[in-house]
CSV table of C-alpha atoms in Angstrom, one decimal:
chain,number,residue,atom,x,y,z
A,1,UNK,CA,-24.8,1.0,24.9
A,2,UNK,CA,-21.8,1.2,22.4
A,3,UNK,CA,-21.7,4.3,19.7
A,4,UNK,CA,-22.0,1.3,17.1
A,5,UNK,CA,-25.2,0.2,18.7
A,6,UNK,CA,-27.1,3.8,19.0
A,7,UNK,CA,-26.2,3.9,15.1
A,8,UNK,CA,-27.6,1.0,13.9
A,9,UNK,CA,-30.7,-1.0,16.2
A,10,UNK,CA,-30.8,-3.8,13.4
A,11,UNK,CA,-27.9,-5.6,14.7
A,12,UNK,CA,-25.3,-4.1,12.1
A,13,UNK,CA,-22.5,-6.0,10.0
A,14,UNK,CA,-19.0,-5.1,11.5
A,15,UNK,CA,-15.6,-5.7,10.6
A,16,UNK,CA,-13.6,-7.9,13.2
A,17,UNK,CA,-10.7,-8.9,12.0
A,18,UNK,CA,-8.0,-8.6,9.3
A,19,UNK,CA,-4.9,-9.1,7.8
A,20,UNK,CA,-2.5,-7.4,5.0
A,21,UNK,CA,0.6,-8.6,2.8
A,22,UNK,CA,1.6,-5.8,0.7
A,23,UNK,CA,5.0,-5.1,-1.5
A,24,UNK,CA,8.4,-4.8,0.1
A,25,UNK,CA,7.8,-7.5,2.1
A,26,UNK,CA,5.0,-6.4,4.6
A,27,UNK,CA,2.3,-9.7,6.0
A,28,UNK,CA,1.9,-7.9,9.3
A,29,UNK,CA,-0.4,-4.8,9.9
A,30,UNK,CA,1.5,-2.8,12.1
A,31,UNK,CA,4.5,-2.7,9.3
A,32,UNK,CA,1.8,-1.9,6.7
A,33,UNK,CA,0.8,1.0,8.9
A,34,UNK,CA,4.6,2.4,9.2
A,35,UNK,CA,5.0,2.3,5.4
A,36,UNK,CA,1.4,4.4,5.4
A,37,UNK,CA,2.1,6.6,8.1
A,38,UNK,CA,5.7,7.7,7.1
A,39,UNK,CA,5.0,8.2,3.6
A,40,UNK,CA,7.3,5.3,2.1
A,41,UNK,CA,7.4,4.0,-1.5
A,42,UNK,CA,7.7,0.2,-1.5
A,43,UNK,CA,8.1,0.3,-5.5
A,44,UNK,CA,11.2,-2.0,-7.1
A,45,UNK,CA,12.4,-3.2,-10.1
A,46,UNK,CA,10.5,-5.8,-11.8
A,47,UNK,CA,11.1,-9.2,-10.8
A,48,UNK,CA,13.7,-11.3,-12.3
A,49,UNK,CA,12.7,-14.7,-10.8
A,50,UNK,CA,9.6,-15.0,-13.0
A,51,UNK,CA,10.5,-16.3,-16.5
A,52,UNK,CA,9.1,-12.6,-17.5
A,53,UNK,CA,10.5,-11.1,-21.0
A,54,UNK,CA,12.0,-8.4,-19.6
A,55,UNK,CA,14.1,-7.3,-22.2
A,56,UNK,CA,11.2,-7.3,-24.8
A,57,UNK,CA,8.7,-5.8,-21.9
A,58,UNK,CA,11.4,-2.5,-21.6
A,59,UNK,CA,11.8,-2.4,-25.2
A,60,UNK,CA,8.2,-1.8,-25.9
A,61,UNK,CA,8.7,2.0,-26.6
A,62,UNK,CA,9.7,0.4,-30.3
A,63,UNK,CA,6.8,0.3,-31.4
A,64,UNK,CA,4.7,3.2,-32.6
A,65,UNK,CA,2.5,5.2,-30.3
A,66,UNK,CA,3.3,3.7,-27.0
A,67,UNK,CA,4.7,4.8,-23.6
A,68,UNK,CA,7.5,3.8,-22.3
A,69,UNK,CA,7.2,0.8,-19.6
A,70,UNK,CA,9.2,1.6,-16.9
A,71,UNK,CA,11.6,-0.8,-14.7
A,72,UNK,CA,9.6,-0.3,-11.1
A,73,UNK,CA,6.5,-1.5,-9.4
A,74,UNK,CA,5.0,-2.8,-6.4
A,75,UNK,CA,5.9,-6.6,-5.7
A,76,UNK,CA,4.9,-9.1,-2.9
A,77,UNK,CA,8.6,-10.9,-2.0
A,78,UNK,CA,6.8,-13.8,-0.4
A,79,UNK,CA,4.3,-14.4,-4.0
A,80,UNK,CA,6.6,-17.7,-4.0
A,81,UNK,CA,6.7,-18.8,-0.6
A,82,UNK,CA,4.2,-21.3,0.9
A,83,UNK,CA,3.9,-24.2,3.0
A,84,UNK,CA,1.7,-26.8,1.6
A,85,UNK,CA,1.7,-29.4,4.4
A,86,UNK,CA,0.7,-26.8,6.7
A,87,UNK,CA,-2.6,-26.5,4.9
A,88,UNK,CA,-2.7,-30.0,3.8
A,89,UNK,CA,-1.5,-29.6,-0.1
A,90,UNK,CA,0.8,-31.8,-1.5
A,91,UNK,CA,3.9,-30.2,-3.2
A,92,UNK,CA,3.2,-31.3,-6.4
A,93,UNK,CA,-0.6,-29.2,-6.4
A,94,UNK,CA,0.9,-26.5,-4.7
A,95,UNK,CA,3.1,-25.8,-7.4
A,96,UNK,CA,0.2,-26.1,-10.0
A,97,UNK,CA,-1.4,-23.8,-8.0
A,98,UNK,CA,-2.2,-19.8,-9.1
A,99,UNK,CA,0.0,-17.9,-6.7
A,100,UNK,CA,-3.2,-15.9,-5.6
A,101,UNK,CA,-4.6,-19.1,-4.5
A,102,UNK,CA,-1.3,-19.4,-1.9
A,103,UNK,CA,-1.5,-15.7,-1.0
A,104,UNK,CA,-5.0,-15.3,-0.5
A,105,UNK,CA,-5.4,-18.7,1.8
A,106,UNK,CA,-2.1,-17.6,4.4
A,107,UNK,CA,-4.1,-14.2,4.6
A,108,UNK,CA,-7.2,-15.5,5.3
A,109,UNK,CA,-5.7,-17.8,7.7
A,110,UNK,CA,-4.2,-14.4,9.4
A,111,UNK,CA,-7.4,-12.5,9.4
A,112,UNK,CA,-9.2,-15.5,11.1
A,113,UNK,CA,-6.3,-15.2,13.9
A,114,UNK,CA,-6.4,-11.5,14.3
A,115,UNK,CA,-10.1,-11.8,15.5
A,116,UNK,CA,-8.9,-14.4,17.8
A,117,UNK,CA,-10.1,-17.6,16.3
A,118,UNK,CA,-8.7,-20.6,15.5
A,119,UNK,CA,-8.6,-21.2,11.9
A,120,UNK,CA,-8.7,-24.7,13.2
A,121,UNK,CA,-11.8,-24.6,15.0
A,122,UNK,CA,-13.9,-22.8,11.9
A,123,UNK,CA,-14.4,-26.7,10.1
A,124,UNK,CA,-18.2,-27.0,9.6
A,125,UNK,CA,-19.4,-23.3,10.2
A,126,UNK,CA,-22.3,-21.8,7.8
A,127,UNK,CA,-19.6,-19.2,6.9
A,128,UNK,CA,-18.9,-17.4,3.4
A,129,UNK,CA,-15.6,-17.1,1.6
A,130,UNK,CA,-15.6,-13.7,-0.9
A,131,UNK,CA,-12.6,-13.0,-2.8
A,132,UNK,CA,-12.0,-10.6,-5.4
A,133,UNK,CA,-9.0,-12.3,-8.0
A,134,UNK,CA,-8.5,-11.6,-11.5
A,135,UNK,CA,-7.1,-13.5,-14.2
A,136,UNK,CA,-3.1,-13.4,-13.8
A,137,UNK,CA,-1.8,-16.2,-16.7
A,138,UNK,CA,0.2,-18.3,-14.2
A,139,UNK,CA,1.5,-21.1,-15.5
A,140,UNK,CA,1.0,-23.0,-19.3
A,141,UNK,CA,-1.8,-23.9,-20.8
A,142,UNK,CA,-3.9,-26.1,-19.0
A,143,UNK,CA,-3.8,-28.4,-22.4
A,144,UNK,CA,-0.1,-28.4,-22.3
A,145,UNK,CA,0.6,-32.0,-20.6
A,146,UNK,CA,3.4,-31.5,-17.9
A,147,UNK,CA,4.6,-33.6,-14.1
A,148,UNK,CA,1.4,-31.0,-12.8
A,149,UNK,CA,-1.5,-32.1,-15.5
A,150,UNK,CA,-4.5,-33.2,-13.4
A,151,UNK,CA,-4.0,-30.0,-10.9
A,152,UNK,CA,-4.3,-27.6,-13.7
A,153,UNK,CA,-8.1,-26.9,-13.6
A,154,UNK,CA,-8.3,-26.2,-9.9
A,155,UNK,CA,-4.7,-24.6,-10.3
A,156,UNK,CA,-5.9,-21.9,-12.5
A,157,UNK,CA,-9.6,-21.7,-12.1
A,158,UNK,CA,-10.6,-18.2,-10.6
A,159,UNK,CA,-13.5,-20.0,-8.6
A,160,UNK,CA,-10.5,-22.0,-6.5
A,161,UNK,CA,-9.3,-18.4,-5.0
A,162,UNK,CA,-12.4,-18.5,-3.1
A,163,UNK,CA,-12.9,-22.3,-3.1
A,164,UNK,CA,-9.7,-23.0,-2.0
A,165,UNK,CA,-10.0,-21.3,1.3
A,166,UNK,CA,-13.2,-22.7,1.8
A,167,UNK,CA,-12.3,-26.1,1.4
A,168,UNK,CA,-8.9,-25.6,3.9
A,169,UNK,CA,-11.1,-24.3,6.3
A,170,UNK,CA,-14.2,-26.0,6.4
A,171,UNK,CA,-16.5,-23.4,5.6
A,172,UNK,CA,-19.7,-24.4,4.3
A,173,UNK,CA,-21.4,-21.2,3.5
A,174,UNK,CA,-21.0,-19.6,0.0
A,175,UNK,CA,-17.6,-19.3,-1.6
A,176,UNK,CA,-17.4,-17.3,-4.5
A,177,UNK,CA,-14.3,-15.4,-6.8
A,178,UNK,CA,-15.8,-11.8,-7.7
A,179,UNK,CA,-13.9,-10.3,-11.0
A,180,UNK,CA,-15.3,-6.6,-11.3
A,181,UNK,CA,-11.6,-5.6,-12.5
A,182,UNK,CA,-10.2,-3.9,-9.9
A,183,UNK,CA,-13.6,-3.0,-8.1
A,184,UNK,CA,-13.0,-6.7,-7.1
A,185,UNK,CA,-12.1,-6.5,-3.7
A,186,UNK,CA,-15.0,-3.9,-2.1
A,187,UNK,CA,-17.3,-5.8,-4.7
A,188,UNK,CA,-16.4,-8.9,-2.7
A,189,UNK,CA,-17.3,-6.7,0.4
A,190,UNK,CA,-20.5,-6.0,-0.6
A,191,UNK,CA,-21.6,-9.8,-1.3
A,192,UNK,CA,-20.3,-10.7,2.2
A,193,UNK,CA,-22.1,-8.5,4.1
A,194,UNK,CA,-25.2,-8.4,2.5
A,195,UNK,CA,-25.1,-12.5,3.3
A,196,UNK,CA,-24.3,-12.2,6.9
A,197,UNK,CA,-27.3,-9.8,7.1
A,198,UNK,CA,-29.7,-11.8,5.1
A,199,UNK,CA,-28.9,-14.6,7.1
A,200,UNK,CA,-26.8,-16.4,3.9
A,201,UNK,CA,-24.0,-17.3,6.5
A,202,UNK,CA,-23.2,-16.7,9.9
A,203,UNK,CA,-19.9,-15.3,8.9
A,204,UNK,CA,-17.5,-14.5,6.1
A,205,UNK,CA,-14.3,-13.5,5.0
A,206,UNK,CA,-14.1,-11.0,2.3
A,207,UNK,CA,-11.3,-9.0,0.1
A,208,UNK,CA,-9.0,-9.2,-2.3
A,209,UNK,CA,-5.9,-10.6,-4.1
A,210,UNK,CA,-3.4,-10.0,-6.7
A,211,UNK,CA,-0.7,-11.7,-7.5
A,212,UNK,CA,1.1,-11.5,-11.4
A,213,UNK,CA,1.4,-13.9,-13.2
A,214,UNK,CA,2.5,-12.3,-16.0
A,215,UNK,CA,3.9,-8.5,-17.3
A,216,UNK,CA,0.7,-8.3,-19.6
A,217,UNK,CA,-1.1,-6.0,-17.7
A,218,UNK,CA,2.1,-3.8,-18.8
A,219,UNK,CA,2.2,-4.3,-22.0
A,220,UNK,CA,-1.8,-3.6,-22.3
A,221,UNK,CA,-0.9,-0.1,-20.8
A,222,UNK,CA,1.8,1.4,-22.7
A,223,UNK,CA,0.7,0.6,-25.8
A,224,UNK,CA,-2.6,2.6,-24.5
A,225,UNK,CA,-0.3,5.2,-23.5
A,226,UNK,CA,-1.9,4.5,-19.5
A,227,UNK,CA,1.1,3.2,-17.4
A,228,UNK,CA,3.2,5.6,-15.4
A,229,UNK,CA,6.4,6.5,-17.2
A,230,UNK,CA,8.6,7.6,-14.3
A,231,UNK,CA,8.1,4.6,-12.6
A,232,UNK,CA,5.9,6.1,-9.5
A,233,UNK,CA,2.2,6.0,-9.2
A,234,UNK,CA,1.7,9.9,-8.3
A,235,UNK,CA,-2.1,9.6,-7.4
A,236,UNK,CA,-4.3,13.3,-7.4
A,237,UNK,CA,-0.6,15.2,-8.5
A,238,UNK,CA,-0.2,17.5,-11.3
A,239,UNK,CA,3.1,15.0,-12.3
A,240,UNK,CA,0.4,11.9,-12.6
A,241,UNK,CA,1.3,10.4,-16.5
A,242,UNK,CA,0.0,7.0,-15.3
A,243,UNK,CA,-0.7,4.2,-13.6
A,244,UNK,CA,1.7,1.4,-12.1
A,245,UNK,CA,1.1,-2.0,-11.3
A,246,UNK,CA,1.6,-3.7,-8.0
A,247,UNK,CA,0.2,-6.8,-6.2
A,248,UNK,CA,-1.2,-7.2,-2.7
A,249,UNK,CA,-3.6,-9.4,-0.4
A,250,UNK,CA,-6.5,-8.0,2.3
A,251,UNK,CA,-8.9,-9.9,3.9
A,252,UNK,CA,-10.9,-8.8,6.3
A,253,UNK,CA,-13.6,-10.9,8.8
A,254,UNK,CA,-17.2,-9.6,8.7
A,255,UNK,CA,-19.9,-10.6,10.8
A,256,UNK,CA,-23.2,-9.4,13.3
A,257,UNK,CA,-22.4,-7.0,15.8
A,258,UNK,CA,-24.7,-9.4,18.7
A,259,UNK,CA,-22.0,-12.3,17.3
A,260,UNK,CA,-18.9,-10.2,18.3
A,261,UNK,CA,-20.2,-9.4,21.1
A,262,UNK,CA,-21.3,-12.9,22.4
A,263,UNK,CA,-17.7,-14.6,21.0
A,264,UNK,CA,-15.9,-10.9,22.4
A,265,UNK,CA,-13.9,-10.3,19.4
A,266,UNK,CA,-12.8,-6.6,18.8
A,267,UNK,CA,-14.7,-4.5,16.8
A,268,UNK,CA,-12.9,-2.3,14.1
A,269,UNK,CA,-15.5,-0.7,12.2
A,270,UNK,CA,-19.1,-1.2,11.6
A,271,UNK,CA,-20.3,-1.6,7.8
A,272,UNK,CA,-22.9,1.3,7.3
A,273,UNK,CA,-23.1,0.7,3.7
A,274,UNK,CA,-22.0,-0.9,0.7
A,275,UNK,CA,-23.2,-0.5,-3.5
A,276,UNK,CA,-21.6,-1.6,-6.6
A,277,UNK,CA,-22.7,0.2,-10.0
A,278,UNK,CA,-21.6,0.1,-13.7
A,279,UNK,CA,-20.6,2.8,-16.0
A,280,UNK,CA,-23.2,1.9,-18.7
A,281,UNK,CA,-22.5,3.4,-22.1
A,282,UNK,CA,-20.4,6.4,-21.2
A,283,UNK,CA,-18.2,6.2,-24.0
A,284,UNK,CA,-15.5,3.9,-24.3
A,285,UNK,CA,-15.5,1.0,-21.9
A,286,UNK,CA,-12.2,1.7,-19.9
A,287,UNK,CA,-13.4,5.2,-19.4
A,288,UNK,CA,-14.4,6.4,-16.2
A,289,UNK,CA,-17.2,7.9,-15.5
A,290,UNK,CA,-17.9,10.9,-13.1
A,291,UNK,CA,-22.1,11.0,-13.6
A,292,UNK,CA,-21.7,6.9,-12.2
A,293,UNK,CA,-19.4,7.6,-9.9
A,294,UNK,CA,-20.9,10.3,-7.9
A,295,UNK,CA,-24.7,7.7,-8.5
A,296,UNK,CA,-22.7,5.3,-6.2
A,297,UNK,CA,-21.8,7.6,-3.9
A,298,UNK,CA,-25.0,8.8,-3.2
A,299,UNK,CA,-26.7,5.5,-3.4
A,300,UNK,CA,-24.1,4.3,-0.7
A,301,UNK,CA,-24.6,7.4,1.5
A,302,UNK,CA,-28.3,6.6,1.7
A,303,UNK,CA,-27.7,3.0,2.5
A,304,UNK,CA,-25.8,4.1,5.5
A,305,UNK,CA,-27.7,6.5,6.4
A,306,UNK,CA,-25.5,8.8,6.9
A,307,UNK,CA,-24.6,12.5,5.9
A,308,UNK,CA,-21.4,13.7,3.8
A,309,UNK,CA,-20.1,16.1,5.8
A,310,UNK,CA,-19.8,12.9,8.6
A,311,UNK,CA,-17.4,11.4,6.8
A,312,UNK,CA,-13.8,12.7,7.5
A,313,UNK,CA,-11.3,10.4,5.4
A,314,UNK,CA,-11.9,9.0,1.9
A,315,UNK,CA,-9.3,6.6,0.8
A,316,UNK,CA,-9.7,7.0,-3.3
A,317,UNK,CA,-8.8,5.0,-6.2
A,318,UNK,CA,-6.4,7.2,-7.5
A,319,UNK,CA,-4.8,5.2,-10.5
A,320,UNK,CA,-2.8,8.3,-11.2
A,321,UNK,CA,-3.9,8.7,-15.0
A,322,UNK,CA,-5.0,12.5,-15.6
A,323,UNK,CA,-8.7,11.6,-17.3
A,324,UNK,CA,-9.5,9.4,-14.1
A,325,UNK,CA,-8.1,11.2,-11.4
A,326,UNK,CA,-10.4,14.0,-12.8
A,327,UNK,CA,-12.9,12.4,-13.1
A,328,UNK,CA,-12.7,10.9,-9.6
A,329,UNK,CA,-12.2,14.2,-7.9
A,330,UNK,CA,-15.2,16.0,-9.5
A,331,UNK,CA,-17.4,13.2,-8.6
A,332,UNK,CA,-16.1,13.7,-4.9
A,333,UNK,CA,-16.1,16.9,-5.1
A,334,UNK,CA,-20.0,16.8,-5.9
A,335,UNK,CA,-20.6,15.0,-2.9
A,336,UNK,CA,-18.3,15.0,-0.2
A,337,UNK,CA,-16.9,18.4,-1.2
A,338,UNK,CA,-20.5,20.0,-1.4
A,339,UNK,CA,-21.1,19.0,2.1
A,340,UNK,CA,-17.9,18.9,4.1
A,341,UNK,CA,-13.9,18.9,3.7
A,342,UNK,CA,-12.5,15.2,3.8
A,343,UNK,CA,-9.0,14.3,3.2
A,344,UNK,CA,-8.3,11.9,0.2
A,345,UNK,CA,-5.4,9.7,-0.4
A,346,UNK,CA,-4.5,6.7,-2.1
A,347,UNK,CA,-2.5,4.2,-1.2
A,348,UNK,CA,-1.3,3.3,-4.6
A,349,UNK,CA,1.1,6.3,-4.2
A,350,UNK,CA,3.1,3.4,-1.7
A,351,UNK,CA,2.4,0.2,-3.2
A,352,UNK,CA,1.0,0.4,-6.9
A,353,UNK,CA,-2.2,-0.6,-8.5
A,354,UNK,CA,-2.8,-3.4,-7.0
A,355,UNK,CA,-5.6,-4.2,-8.8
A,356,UNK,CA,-7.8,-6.7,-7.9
A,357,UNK,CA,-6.7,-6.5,-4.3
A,358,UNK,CA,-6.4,-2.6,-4.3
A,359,UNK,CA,-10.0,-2.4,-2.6
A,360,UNK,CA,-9.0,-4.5,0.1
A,361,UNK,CA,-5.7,-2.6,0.8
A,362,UNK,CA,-7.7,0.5,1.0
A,363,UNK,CA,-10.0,-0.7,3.3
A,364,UNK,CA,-7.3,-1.5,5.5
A,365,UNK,CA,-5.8,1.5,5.5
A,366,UNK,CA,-8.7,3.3,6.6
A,367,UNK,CA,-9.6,0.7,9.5
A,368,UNK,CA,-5.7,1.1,10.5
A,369,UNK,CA,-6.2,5.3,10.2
A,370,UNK,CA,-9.2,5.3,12.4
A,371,UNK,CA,-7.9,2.9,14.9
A,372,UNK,CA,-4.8,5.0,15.1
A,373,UNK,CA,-7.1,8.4,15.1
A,374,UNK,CA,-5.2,9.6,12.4
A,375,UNK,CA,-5.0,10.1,8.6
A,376,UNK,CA,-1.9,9.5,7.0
A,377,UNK,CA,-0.2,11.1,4.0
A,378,UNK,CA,-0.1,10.4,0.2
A,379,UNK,CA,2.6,11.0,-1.5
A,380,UNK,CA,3.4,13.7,-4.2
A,381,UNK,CA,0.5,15.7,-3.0
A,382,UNK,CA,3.2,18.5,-2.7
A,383,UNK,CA,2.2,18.9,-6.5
A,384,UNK,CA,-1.5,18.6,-6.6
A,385,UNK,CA,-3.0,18.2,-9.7
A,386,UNK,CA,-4.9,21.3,-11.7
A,387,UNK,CA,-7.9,19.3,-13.1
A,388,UNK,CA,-9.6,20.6,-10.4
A,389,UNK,CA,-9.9,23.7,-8.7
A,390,UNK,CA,-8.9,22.4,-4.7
A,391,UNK,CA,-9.8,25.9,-3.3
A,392,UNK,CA,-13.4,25.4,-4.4
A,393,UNK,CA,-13.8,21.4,-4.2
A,394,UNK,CA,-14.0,21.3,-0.1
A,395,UNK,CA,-11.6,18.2,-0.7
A,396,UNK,CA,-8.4,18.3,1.3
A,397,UNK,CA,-5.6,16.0,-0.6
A,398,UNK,CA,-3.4,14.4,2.7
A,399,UNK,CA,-0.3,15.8,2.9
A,400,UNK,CA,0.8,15.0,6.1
A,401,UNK,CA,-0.7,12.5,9.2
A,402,UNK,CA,-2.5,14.8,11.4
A,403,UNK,CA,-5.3,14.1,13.8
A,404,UNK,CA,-8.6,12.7,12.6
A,405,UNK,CA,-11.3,14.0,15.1
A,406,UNK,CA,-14.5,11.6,15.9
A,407,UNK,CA,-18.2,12.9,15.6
A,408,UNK,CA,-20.2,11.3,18.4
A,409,UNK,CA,-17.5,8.9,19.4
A,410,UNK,CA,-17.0,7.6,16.0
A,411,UNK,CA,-14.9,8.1,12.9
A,412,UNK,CA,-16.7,7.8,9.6
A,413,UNK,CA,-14.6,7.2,6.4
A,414,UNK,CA,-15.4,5.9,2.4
A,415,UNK,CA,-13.4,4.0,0.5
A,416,UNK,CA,-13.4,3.7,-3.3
A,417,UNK,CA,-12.5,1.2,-6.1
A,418,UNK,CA,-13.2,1.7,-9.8
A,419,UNK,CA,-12.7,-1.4,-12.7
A,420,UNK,CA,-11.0,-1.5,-15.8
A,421,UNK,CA,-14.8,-2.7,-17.1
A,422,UNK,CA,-17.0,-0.3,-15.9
A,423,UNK,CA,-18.1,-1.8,-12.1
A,424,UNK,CA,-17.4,0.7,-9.4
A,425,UNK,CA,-17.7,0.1,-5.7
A,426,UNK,CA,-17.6,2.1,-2.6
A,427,UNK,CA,-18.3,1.2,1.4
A,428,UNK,CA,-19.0,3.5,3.9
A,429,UNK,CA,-17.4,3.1,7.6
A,430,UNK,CA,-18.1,4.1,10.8
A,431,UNK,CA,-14.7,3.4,13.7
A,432,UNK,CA,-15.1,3.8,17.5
A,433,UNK,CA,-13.0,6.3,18.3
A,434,UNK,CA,-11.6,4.3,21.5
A,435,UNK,CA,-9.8,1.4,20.1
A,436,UNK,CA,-7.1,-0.6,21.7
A,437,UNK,CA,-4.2,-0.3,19.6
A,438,UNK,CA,-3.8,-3.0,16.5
A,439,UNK,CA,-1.6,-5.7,17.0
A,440,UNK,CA,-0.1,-7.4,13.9
């Protein structure tokens, strides 16, 4: 009997397959991994293919009170690139079509063929389709008529992220678009799994995707004096002054452990537990809060019944603003800290906020760390913040990759994602230690 089987006798929800695209051109998970484990930056300038205002977006300091919106994020190169008769669009309602709708459908595709099955051979199953998206502005007004008019609704609507796959695919089980902000993507998570095991589907993709549409989401945050201005997103680090926005796609391919075994697809990580809460009235509504956070934690610690101190990697949200980085921390600190001495990171550090998909791109990491038995680095954690006392906290910010040591011939990790509105989410993982090395 597998370690996964001793922890869980109810035939547990595990995670068999995924795949990644990510800024700076990554779609394969061994060159997201590379980026992760040798502490690279993927952030550019911001794209001048888009029809954005750039001048007017760098010029935004002109106005009274704001920050300064600097020239640098975290871009996916291929946002443009698709092949519609591959997944039997035409041209014309490809083009109509939200970008995250592209993205989100070639990564799902990818996931489906890193647990060895044929996206082809999927048409008909009772299987679920859960993708955190968020509103990006792509395109004009639907009322505006154009050559695309008549795609517009489907183009746009966030229910097609979801849908669309679906309907490629064959998948009759639920599809559904989850926007918690960008708690999206572990949000999705949480509906796919607790599907499969209520018997909802038989299967299910779940994650995330963000793609811009437009620079708003920059404009919203220097004039709230919450964007990054150095242009890096320096997560848990006493030089944070912000947040900085990127995109990505993750998807990952849930299902019953007895199912995996029966179909033999590889087993990266059993699901021990999954919650989503809300904020309620803790102040103002983009304010974190600590109280909630550390709730969910707790709530999602019990669901996988599982202790703290088990749990030896926690990939955090780590938007890189002081007040929720803070906030963040202490709440960890109160629960993971209390009871053991995990390593936090955030990815972000690499690729940017990427919102909406950010969950998803965590979650990936930390399958990717405990296949390779080995946490990897954030960056700027040279200069660790002083919000928090580290000696104290029993949290350990990852400075370098260094060996992640199971317990019982597993690794256990958490991963955390907090929205813009209030909904925070956070899973809980358990990886067998003896993995075969991930393939892209």
């Amino acid at each position: 009997m597998s370690a996964i089987e001793q922890g869980d006798a109810d035939d547990p929800i595990v995670i068999v397959g995924m795949a990644v695209e990510a800024p700076g051109g990554i779609d394969t998970l061994l060159a997201f991994w590379d980026v992760i484990a040798e502490a690279r930056e993927m952030i550019t300038p911001l794209p001048r293919d888009r029809g954005w205002p750039i001048t007017e977006l760098l010029a935004v300091t002109t106005r009274d009170g704001t920050t300064t919106v600097p020239d640098a994020g975290g871009f996916l190169t291929g946002a443009a690139e698709f092949d519609p008769g591959f997944f039997g669009i035409s041209p014309r309602e490809a083009i109509a079509m939200d970008p995250q709708q592209r993205v989100g459908l070639r990564v799902a595709w990818k996931a489906l063929e890193n647990a060895g099955v044929d996206p082809a051979s999927v048409d008909g199953d009772l299987a679920g389709c859960y993708l955190g998206a968020s509103i990006n502005e792509y395109g004009p007004r639907a009322d505006e008529v154009n050559d695309y008019s008549g795609h517009r609704v489907t183009g746009t609507a966030l229910g097609a992220v979801s849908g669309r796959i679906s309907h490629c695919l064959g998948l009759v089980g639920p599809a559904m678009t989850v926007d918690t902000a960008c708690a999206s993507a572990l949000s999705a998570l949480h509906l796919a799994t607790n599907a499969v095991r209520d018997g909802e589907c038989d299967w299910a993709l779940a994650g995330g995707v963000c793609v811009m549409g437009s620079p708003a989401a920059f404009f919203e945050f220097a004039i709230n004096n919450g964007l990054s201005v150095d242009g890096h997103c320096r997560s848990y680090s006493e030089g944070a002054s912000g947040t900085l926005w990127g995109e990505g796609a993750g998807v990952v391919v849930v299902e019953r452990l007895s199912r995996a075994q029966r179909l033999g697809h590889r087993v990266y990580a059993q699901v021990l537990g999954t919650r989503v809460n809300h904020n309620g009235r803790s102040g103002a509504l983009v304010v974190p809060s600590a109280d909630a956070q550390q709730q969910l934690i707790e709530a999602t610690l019990a669901a996988a019944k599982i202790d703290a101190c088990e749990i030896g990697m926690v990939e955090g949200h780590g938007t890189a603003t002081p007040i929720g980085d803070k906030l963040e921390l202490t709440a960890l600190a109160n629960t993971y800290g209390k009871r053991g001495s995990p390593v936090v990171g955030s990815l972000k550090t690499n690729f940017g906020h990427a919102q909406a998909a950010s969950g998803a791109l965590g979650l990936i990491k930390t399958l990717l760390c405990g296949a390779a038995g080995s946490t990897a680095p954030t960056l700027f954690s040279d200069s660790p913040t002083g919000a928090i006392d580290w000696d104290t906290t029993g949290l350990r910010l990852a400075t370098k990759v260094e060996p992640w040591r199971p317990t019982s011939g597993m690794r256990y990790g958490a991963v955390s994602s907090f929205g813009v509105a209030g909904s925070n989410a956070h899973a809980v993982l358990a990886m067998p230690a003896l993995q075969e090395p991930v393939h892209a």
